[in-house]
Coordinates of C-alpha atoms in Angstrom, one line a residue:
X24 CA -40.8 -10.3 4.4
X25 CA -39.0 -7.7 5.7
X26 CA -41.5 -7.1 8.7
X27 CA -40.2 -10.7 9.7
X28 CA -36.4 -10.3 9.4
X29 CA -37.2 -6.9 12.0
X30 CA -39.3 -8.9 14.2
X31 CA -36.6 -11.5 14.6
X32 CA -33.5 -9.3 14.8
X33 CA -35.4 -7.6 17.3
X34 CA -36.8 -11.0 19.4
X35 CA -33.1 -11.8 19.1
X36 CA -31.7 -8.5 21.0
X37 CA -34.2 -9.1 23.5
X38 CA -33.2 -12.7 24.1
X39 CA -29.5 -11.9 24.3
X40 CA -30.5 -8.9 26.8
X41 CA -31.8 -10.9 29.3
X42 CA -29.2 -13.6 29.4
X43 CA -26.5 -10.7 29.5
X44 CA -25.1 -10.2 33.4
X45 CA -25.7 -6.8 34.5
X46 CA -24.3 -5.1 37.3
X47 CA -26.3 -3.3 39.3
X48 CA -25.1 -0.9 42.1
X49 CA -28.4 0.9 43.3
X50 CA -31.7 0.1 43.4
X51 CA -32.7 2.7 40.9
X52 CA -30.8 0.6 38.0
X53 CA -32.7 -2.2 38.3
X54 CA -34.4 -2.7 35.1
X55 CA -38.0 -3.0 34.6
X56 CA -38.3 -6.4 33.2
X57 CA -38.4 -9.7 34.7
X58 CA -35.3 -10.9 36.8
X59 CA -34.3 -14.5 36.7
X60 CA -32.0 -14.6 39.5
X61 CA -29.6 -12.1 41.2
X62 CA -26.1 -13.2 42.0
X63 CA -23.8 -11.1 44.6
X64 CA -20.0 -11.9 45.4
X65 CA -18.8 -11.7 49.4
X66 CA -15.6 -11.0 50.7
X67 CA -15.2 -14.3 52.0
X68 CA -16.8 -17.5 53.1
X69 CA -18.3 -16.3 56.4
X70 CA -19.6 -13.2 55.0
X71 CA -20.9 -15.2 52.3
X72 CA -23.1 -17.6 54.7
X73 CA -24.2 -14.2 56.9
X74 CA -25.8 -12.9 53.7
X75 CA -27.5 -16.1 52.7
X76 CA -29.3 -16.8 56.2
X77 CA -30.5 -13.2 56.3
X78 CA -31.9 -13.2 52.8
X79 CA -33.6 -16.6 53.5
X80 CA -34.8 -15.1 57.2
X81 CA -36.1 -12.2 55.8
X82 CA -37.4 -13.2 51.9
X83 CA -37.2 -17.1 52.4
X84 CA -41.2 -17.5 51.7
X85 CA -40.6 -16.1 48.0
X86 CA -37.3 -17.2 47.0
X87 CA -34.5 -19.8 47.6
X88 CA -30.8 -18.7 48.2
X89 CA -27.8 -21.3 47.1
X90 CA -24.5 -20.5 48.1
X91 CA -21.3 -21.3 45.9
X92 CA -18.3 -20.4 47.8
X93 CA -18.2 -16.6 48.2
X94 CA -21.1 -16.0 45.7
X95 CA -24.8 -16.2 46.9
X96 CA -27.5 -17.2 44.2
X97 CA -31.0 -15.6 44.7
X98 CA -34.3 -17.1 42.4
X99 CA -37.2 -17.8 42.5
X100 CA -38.7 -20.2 45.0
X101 CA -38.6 -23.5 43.3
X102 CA -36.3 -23.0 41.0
X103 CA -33.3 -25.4 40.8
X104 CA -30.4 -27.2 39.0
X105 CA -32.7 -30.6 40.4
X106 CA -35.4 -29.0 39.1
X107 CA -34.1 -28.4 35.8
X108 CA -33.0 -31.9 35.9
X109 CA -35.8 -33.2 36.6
X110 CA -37.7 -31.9 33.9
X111 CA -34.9 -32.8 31.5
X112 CA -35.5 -36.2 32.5
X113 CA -39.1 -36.6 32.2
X114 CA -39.2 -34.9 29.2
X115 CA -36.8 -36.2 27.3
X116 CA -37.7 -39.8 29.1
X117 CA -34.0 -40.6 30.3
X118 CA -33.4 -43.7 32.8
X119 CA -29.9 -42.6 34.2
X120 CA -29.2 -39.0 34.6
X121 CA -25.8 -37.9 36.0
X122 CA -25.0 -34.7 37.4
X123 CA -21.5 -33.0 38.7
X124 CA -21.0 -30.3 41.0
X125 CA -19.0 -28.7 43.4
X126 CA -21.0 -26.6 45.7
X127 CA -24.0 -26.2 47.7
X128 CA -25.9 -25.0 44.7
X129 CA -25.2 -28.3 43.6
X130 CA -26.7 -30.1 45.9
X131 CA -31.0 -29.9 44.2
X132 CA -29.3 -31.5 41.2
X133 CA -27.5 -34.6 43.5
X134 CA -31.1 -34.8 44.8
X135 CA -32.0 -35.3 41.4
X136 CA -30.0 -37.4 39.5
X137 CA -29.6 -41.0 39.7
X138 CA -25.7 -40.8 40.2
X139 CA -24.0 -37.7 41.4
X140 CA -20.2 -36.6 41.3
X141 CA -18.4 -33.7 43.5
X142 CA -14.8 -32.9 43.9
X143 CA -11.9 -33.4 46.4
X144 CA -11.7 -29.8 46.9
X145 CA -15.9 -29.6 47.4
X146 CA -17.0 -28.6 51.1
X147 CA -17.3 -31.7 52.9
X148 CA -21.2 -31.2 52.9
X149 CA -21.3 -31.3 49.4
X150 CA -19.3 -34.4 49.0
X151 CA -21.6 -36.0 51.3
X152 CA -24.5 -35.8 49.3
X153 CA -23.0 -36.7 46.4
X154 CA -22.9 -40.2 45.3
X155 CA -19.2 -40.2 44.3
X156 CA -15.9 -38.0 45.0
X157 CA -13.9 -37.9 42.3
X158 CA -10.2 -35.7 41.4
X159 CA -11.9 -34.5 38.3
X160 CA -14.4 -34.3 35.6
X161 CA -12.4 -37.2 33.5
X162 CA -12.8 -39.3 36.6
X163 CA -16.4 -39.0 36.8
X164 CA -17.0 -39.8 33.6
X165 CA -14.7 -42.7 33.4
X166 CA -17.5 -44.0 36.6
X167 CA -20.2 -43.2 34.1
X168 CA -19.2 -45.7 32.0
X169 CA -18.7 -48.1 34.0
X170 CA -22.0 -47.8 35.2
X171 CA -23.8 -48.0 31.7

């Protein structure tokens, strides 16, 4: 009995360490386990979309890149909010999925879903692959009912 309550405690610390953030500043701090994305933070916009085009120039054949405003997402290739979506839909066998967003990282899960909302504020790319524009998250849910 005991023998279980360690195995668990222990099968919980490693669950909560891999969904903790870490910061990393070198290479040789990288931790020798499996990585499920890598995020990094520009100075600006511009910087932001220079870093995304070289990552997918360079690495594009192994992983995807999703920008959200200053932040640039790295996983692996494949992965997705749309994918995720996806398979929440199929397995859990759900006609009308909705999704809301606000950036291009957004944009897989608009793909996705059978209605999609994005904001006023959202780069104009994103609100056009989005099936609605709403002023906020009350908004798009108001819609949602409607639609049911």
């Amino acid at each position: 009995k005991d023998n279980y309550l360690e195995r668990l405690l222990y099968r919980h610390e490693e669950i909560e360490e891999l969904h903790s953030p870490q910061i990393i500043v070198d290479y040789d701090t990288i931790p020798q386990r499996h990585i499920l994305n890598i995020s990094t933070r520009a100075n600006c916009i511009e910087e932001a979309i220079q870093i995304q085009n070289e990552i997918k120039k360079r690495f594009g054949q192994w992983i995807d890149v999703y920008r959200n405003d200053i932040y640039v997402d790295i996983v692996n290739k494949g992965v997705s909010k749309g994918k995720a979506c996806q398979w929440i839909k199929n397995h859990y066998n759900i006609d009308t999925l909705y999704g809301i967003g606000d950036n291009y990282n957004d944009i897989p899960m608009f793909e996705s879903c059978d209605y999609s909302f994005s904001f006023t504020y959202s780069p104009e790319d994103v609100q056009n692959q989005s099936t609605y524009v709403v002023d906020s998250i009350n908004q798009a849910i108001q819609n949602c009912q409607t639609n049911d």
